[in-house]
GROMACS .gro file of N, CA and C in nm:
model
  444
    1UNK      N    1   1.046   0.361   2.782
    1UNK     CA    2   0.935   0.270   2.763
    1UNK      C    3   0.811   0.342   2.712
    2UNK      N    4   0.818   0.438   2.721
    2UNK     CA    5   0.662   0.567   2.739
    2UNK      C    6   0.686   0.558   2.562
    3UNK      N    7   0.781   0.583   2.501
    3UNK     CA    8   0.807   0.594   2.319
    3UNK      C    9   0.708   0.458   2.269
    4UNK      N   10   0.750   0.357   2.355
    4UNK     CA   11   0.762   0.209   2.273
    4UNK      C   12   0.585   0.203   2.308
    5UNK      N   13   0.541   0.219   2.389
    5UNK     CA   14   0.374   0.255   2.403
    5UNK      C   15   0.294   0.297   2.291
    6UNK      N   16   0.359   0.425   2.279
    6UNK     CA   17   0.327   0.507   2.178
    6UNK      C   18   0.320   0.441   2.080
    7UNK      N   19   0.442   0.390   2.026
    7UNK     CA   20   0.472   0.302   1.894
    7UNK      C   21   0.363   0.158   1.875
    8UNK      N   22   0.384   0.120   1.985
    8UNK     CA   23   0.257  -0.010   1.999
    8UNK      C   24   0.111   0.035   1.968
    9UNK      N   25   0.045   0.165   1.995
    9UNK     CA   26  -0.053   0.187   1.975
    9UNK      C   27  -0.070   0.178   1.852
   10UNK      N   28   0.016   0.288   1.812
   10UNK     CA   29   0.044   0.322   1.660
   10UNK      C   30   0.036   0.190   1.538
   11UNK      N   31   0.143   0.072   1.597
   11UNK     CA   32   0.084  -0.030   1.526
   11UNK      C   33  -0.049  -0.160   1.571
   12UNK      N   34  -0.078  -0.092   1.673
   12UNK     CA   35  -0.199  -0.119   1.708
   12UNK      C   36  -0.337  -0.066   1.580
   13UNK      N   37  -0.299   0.045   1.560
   13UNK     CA   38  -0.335   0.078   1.453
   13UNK      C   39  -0.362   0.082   1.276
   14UNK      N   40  -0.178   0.105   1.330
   14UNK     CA   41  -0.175  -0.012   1.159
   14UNK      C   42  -0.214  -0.130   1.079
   15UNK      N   43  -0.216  -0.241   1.183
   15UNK     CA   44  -0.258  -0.350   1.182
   15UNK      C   45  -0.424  -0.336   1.158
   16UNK      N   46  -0.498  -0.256   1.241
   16UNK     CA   47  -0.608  -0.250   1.241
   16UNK      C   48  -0.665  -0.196   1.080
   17UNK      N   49  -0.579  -0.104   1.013
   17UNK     CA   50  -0.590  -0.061   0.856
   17UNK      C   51  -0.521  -0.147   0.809
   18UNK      N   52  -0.449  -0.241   0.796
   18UNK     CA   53  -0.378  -0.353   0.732
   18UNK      C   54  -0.520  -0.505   0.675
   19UNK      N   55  -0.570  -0.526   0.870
   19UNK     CA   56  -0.679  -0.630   0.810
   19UNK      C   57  -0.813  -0.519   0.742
   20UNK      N   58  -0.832  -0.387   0.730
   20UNK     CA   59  -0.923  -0.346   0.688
   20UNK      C   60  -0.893  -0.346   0.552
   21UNK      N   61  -0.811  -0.299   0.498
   21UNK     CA   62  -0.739  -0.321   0.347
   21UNK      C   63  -0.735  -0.454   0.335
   22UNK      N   64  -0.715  -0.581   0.412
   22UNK     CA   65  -0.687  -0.718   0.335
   22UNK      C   66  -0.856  -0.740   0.329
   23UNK      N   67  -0.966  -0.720   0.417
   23UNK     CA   68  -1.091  -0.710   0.404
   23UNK      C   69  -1.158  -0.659   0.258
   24UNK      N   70  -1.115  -0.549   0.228
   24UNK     CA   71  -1.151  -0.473   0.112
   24UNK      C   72  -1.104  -0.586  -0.016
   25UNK      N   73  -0.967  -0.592   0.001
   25UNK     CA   74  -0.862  -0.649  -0.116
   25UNK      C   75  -0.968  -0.807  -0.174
   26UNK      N   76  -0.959  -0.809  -0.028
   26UNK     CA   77  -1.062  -0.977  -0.066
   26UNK      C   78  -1.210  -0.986  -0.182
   27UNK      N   79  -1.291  -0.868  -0.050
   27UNK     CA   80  -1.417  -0.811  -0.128
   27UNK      C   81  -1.384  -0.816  -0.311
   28UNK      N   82  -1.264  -0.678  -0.344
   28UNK     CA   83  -1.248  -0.649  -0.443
   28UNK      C   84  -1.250  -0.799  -0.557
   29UNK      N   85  -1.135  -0.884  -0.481
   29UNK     CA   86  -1.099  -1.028  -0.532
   29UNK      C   87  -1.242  -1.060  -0.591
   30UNK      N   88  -1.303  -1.103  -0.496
   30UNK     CA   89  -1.457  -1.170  -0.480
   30UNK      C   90  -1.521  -1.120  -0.618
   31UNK      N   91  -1.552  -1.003  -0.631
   31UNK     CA   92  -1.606  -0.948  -0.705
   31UNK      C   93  -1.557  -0.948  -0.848
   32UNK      N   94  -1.459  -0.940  -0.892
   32UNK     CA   95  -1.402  -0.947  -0.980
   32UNK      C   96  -1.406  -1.109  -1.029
   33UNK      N   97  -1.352  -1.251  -0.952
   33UNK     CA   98  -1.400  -1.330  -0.978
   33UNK      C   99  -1.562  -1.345  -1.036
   34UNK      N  100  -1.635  -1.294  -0.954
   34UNK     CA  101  -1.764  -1.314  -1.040
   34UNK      C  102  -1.811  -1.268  -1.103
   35UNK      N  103  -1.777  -1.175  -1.164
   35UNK     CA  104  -1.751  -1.044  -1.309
   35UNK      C  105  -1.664  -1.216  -1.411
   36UNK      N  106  -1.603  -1.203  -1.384
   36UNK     CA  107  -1.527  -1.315  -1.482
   36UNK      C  108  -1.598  -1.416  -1.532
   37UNK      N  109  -1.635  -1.483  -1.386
   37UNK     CA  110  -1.706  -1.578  -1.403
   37UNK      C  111  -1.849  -1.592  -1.473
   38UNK      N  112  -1.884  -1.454  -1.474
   38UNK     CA  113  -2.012  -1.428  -1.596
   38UNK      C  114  -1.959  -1.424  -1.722
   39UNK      N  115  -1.861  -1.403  -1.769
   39UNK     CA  116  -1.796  -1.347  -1.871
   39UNK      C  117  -1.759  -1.488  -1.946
   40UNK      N  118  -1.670  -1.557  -1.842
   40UNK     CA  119  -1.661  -1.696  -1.881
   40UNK      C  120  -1.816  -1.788  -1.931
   41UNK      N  121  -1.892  -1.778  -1.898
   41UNK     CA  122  -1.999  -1.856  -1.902
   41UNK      C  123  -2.042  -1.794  -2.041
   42UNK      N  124  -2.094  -1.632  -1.976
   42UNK     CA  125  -2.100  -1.563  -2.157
   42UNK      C  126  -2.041  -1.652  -2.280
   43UNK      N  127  -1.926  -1.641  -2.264
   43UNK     CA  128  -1.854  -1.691  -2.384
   43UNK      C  129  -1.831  -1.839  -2.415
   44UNK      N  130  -1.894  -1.913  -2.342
   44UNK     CA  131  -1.905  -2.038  -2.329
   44UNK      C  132  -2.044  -2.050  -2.424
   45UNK      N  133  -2.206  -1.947  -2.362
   45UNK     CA  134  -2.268  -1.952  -2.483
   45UNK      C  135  -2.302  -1.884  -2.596
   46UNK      N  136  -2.164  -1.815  -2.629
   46UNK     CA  137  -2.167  -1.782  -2.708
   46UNK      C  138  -2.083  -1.876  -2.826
   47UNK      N  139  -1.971  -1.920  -2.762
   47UNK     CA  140  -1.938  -2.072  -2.877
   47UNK      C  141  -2.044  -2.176  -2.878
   48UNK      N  142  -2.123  -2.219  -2.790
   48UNK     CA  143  -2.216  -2.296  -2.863
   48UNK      C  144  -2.343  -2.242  -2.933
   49UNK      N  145  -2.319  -2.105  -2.934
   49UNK     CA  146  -2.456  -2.038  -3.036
   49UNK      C  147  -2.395  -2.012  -3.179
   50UNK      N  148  -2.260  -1.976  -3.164
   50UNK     CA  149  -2.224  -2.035  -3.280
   50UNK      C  150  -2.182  -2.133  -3.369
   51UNK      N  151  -2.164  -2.223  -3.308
   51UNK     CA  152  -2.145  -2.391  -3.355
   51UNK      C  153  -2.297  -2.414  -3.377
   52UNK      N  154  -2.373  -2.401  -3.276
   52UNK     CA  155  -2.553  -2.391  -3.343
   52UNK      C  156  -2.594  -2.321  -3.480
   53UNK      N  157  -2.503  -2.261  -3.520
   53UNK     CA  158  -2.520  -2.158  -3.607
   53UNK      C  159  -2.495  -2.246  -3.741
   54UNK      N  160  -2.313  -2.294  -3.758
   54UNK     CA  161  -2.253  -2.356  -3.785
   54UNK      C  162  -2.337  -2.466  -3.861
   55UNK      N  163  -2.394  -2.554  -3.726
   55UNK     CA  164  -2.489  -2.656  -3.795
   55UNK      C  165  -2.621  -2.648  -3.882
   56UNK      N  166  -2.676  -2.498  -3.873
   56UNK     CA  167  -2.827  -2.423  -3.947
   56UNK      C  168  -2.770  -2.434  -4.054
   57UNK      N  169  -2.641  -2.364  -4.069
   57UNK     CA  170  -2.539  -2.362  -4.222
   57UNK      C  171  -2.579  -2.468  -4.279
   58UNK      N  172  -2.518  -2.597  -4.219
   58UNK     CA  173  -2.506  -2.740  -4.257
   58UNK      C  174  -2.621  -2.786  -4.320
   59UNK      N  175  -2.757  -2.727  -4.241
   59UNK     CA  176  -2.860  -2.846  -4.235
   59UNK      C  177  -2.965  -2.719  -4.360
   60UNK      N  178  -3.026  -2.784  -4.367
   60UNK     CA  179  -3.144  -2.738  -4.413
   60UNK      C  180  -3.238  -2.680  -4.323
   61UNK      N  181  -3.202  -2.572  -4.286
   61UNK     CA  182  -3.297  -2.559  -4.141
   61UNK      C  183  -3.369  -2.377  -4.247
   62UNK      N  184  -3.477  -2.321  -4.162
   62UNK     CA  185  -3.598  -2.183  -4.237
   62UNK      C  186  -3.467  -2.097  -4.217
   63UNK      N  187  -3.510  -2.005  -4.315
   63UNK     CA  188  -3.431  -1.870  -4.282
   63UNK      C  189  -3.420  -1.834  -4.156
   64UNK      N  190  -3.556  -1.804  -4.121
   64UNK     CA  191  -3.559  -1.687  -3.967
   64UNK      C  192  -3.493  -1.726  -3.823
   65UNK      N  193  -3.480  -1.881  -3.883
   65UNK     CA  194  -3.419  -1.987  -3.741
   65UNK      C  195  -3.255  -1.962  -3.768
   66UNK      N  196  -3.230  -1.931  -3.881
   66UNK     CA  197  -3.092  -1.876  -3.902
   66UNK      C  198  -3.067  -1.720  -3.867
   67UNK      N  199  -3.143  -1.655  -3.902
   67UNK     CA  200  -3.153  -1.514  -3.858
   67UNK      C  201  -3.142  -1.482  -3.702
   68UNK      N  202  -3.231  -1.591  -3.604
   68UNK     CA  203  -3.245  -1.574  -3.528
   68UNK      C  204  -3.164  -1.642  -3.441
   69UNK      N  205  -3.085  -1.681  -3.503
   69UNK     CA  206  -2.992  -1.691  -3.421
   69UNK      C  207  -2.877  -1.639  -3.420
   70UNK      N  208  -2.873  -1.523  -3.563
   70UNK     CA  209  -2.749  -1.468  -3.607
   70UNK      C  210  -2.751  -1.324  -3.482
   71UNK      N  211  -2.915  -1.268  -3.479
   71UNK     CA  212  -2.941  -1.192  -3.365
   71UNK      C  213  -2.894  -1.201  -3.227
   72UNK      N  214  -2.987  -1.343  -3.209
   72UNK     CA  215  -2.850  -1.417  -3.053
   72UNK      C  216  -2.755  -1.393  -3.051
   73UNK      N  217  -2.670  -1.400  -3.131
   73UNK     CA  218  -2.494  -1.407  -3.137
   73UNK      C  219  -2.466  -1.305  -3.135
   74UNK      N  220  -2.552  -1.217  -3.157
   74UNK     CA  221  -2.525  -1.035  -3.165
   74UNK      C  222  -2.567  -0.956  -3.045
   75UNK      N  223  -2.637  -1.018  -3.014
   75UNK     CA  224  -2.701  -0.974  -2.882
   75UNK      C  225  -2.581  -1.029  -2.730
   76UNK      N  226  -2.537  -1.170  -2.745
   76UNK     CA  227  -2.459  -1.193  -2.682
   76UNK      C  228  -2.339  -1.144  -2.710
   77UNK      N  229  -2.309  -1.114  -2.864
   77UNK     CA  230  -2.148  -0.981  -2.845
   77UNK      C  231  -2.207  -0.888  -2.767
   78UNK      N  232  -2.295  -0.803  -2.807
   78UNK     CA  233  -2.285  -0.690  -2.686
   78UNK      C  234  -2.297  -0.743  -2.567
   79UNK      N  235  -2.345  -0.783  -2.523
   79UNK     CA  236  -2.345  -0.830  -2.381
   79UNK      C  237  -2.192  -0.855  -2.326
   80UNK      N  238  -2.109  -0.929  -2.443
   80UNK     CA  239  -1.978  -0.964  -2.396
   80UNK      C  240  -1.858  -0.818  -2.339
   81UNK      N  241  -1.894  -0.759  -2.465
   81UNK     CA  242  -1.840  -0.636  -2.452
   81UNK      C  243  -1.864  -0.548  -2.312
   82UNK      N  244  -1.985  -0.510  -2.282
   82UNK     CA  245  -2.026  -0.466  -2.177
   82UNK      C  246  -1.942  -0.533  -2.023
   83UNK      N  247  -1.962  -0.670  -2.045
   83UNK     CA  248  -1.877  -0.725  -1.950
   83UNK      C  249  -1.689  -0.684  -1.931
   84UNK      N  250  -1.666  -0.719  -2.066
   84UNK     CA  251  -1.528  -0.670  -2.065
   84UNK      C  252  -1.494  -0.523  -1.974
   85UNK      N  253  -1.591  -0.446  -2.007
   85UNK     CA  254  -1.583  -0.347  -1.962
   85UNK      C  255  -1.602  -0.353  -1.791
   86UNK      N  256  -1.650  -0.371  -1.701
   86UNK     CA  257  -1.662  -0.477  -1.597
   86UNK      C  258  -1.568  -0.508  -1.539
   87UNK      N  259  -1.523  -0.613  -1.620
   87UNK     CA  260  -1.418  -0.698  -1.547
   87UNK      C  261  -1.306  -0.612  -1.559
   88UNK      N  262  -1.236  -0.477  -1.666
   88UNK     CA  263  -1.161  -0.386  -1.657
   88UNK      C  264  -1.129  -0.318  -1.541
   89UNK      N  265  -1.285  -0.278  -1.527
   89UNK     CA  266  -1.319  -0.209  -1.355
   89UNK      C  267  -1.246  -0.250  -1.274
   90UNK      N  268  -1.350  -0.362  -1.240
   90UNK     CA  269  -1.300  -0.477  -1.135
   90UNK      C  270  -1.195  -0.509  -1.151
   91UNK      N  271  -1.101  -0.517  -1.210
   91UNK     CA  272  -0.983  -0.536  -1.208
   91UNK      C  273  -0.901  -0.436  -1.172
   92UNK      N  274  -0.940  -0.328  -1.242
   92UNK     CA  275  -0.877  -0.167  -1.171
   92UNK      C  276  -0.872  -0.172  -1.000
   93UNK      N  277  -1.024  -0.179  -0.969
   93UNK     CA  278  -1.035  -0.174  -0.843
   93UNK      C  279  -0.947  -0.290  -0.753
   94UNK      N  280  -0.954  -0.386  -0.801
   94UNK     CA  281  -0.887  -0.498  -0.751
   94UNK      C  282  -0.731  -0.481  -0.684
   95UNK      N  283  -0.689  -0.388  -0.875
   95UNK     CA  284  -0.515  -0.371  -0.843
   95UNK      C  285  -0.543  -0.248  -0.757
   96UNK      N  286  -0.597  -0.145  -0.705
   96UNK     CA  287  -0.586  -0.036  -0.568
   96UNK      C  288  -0.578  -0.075  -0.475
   97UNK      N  289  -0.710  -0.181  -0.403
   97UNK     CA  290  -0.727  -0.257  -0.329
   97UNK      C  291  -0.547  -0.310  -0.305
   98UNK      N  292  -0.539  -0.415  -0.390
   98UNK     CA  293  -0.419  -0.445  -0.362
   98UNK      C  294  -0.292  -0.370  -0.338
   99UNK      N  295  -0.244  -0.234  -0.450
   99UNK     CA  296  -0.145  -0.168  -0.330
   99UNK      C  297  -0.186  -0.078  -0.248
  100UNK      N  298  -0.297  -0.079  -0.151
  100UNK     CA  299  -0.321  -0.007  -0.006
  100UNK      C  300  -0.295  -0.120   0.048
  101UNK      N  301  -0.339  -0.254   0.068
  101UNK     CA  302  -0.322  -0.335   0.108
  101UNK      C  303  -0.112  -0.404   0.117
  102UNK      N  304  -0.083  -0.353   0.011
  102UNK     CA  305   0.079  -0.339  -0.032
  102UNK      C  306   0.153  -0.241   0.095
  103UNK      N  307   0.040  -0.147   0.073
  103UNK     CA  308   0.128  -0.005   0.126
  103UNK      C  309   0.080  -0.037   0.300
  104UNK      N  310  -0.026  -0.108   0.303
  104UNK     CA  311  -0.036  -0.101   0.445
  104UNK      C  312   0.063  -0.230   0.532
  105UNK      N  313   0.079  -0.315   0.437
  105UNK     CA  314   0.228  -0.418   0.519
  105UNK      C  315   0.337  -0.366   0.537
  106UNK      N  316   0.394  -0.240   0.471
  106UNK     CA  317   0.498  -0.189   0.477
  106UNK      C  318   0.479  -0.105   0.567
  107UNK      N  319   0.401  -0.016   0.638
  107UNK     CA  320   0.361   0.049   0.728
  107UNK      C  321   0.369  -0.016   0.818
  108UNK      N  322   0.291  -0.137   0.849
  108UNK     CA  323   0.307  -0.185   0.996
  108UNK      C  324   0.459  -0.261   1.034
  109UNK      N  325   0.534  -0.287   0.906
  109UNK     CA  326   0.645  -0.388   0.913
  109UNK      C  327   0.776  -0.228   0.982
  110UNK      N  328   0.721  -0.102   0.923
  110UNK     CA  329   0.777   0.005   0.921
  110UNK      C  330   0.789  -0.012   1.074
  111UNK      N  331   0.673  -0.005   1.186
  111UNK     CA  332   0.624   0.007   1.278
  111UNK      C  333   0.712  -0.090   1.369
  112UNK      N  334   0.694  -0.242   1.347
  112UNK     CA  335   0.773  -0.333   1.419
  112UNK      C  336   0.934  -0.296   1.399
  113UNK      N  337   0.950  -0.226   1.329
  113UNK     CA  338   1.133  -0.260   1.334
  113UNK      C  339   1.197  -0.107   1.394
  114UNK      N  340   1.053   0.009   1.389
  114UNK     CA  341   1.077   0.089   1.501
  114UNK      C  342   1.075   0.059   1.614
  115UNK      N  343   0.977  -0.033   1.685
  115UNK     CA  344   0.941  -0.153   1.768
  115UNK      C  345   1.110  -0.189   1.823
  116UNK      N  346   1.108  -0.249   1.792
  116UNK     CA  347   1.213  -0.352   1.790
  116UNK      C  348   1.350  -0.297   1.803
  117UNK      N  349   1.349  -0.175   1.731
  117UNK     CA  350   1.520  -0.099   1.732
  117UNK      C  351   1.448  -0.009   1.890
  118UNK      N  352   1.397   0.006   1.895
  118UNK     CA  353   1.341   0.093   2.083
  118UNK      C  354   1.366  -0.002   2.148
  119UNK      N  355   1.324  -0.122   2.132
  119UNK     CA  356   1.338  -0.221   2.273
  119UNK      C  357   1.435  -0.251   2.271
  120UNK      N  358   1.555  -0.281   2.169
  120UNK     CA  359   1.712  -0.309   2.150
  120UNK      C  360   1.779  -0.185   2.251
  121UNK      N  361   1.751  -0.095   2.213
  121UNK     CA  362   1.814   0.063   2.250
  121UNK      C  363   1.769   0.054   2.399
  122UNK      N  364   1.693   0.028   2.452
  122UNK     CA  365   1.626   0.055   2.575
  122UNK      C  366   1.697  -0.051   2.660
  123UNK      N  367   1.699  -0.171   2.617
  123UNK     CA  368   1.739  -0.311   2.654
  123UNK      C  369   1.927  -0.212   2.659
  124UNK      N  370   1.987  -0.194   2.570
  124UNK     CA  371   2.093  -0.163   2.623
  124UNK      C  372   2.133  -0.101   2.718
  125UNK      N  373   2.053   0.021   2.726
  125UNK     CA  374   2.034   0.126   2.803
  125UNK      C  375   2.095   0.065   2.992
  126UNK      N  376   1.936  -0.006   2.960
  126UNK     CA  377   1.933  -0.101   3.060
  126UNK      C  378   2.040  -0.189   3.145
  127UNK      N  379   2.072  -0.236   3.029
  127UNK     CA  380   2.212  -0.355   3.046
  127UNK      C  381   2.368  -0.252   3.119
  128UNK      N  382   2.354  -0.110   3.044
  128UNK     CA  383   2.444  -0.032   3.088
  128UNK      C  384   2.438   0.045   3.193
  129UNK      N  385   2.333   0.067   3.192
  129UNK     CA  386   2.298   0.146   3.335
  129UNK      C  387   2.316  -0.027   3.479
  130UNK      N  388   2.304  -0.120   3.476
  130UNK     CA  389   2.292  -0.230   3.557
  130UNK      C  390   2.477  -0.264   3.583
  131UNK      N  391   2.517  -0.271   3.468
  131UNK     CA  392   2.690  -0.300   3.461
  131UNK      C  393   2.757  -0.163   3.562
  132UNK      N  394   2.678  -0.051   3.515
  132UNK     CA  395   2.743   0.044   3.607
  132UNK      C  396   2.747   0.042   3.739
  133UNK      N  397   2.609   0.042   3.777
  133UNK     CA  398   2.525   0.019   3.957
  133UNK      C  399   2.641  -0.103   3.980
  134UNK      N  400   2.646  -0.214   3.900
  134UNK     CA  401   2.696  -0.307   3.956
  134UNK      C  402   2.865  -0.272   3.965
  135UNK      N  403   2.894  -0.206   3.884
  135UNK     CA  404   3.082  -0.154   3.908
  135UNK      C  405   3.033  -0.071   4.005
  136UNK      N  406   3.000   0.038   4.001
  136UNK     CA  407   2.962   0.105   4.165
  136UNK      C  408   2.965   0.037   4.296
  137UNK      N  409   2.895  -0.044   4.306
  137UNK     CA  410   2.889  -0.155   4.403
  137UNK      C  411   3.020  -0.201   4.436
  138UNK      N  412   3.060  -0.291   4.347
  138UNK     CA  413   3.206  -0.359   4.371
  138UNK      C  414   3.267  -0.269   4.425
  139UNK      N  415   3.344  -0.119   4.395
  139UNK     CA  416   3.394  -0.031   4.415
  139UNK      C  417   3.385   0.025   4.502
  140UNK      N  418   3.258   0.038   4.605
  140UNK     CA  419   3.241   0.110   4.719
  140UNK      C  420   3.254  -0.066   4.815
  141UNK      N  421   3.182  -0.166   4.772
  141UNK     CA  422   3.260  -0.316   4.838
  141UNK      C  423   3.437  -0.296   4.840
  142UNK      N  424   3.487  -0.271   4.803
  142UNK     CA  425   3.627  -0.290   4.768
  142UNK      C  426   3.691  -0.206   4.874
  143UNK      N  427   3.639  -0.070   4.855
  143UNK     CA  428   3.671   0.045   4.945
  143UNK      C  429   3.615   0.063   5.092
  144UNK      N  430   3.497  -0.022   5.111
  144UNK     CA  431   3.475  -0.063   5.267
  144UNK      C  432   3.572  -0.105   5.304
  145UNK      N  433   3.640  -0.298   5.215
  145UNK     CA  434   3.700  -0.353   5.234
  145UNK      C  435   3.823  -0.341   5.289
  146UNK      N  436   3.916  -0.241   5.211
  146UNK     CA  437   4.012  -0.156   5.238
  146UNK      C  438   4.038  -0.065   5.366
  147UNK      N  439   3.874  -0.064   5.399
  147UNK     CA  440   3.892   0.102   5.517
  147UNK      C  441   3.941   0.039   5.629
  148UNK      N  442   3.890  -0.090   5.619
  148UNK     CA  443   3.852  -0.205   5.741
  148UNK      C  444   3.987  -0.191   5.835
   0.00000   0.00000   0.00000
């Protein structure tokens, strides 16, 4: 029983780095969603700065209102880019997050089926050492019986 203690702590432990990794994994999640979610929006105005653009083409609109918006559109590529770069990160970080979080279910699952093959083993132990006491018994019952 003194092993299976041991072992319980142990995944007392594991567990305890399992929800700290699903903690992190989440964070990472979180973050990365809203890296995206800037990115998405980015590029949301960046198609309507160019369809704005599109229509200056169309219309009769001053030079500089065309210029200046050809700048916008340039200013929002870099910006896009920068993000990409970002959400790469965050995504890097995301997939680590996720196999520690990988590597830490397999650890504690490692843990329960050491768990579990101790208490099987012990439980037999048990069961055999009890079948014996109990043939012992019968046997010295039998041999009273006999002396009688």
């Amino acid at each position: 029983m003194a092993q299976t203690a041991v072992l319980n702590k142990l995944l007392d432990l594991r567990e305890k780095e399992k929800k700290d990794a699903q903690k992190a994994y989440r964070q990472s999640m979180d973050f990365f969603e809203d890296i995206a979610g800037k990115m998405y929006r980015l590029l949301q105005k960046k198609e309507n700065a160019e369809q704005s653009y599109e229509n200056y083409l169309q219309q009769s609109i001053p030079l500089d209102r065309v210029k200046e918006q050809l700048s916008y559109i340039e200013l929002l590529n870099q910006r896009i880019l920068d993000l990409q770069n970002e959400v790469q990160r965050a995504r890097q970080e995301m997939n680590k997050k996720q196999e520690k979080l990988s590597d830490a279910f397999v650890e504690v699952k490692k843990f329960e089926k050491m768990i579990s093959y101790r208490q099987q083993s012990e439980k037999a132990l048990q069961d055999k050492q009890e079948k014996e006491f109990l043939d012992e018994i019968s046997i010295r019952q039998y041999v009273d019986y006999k002396n009688r």
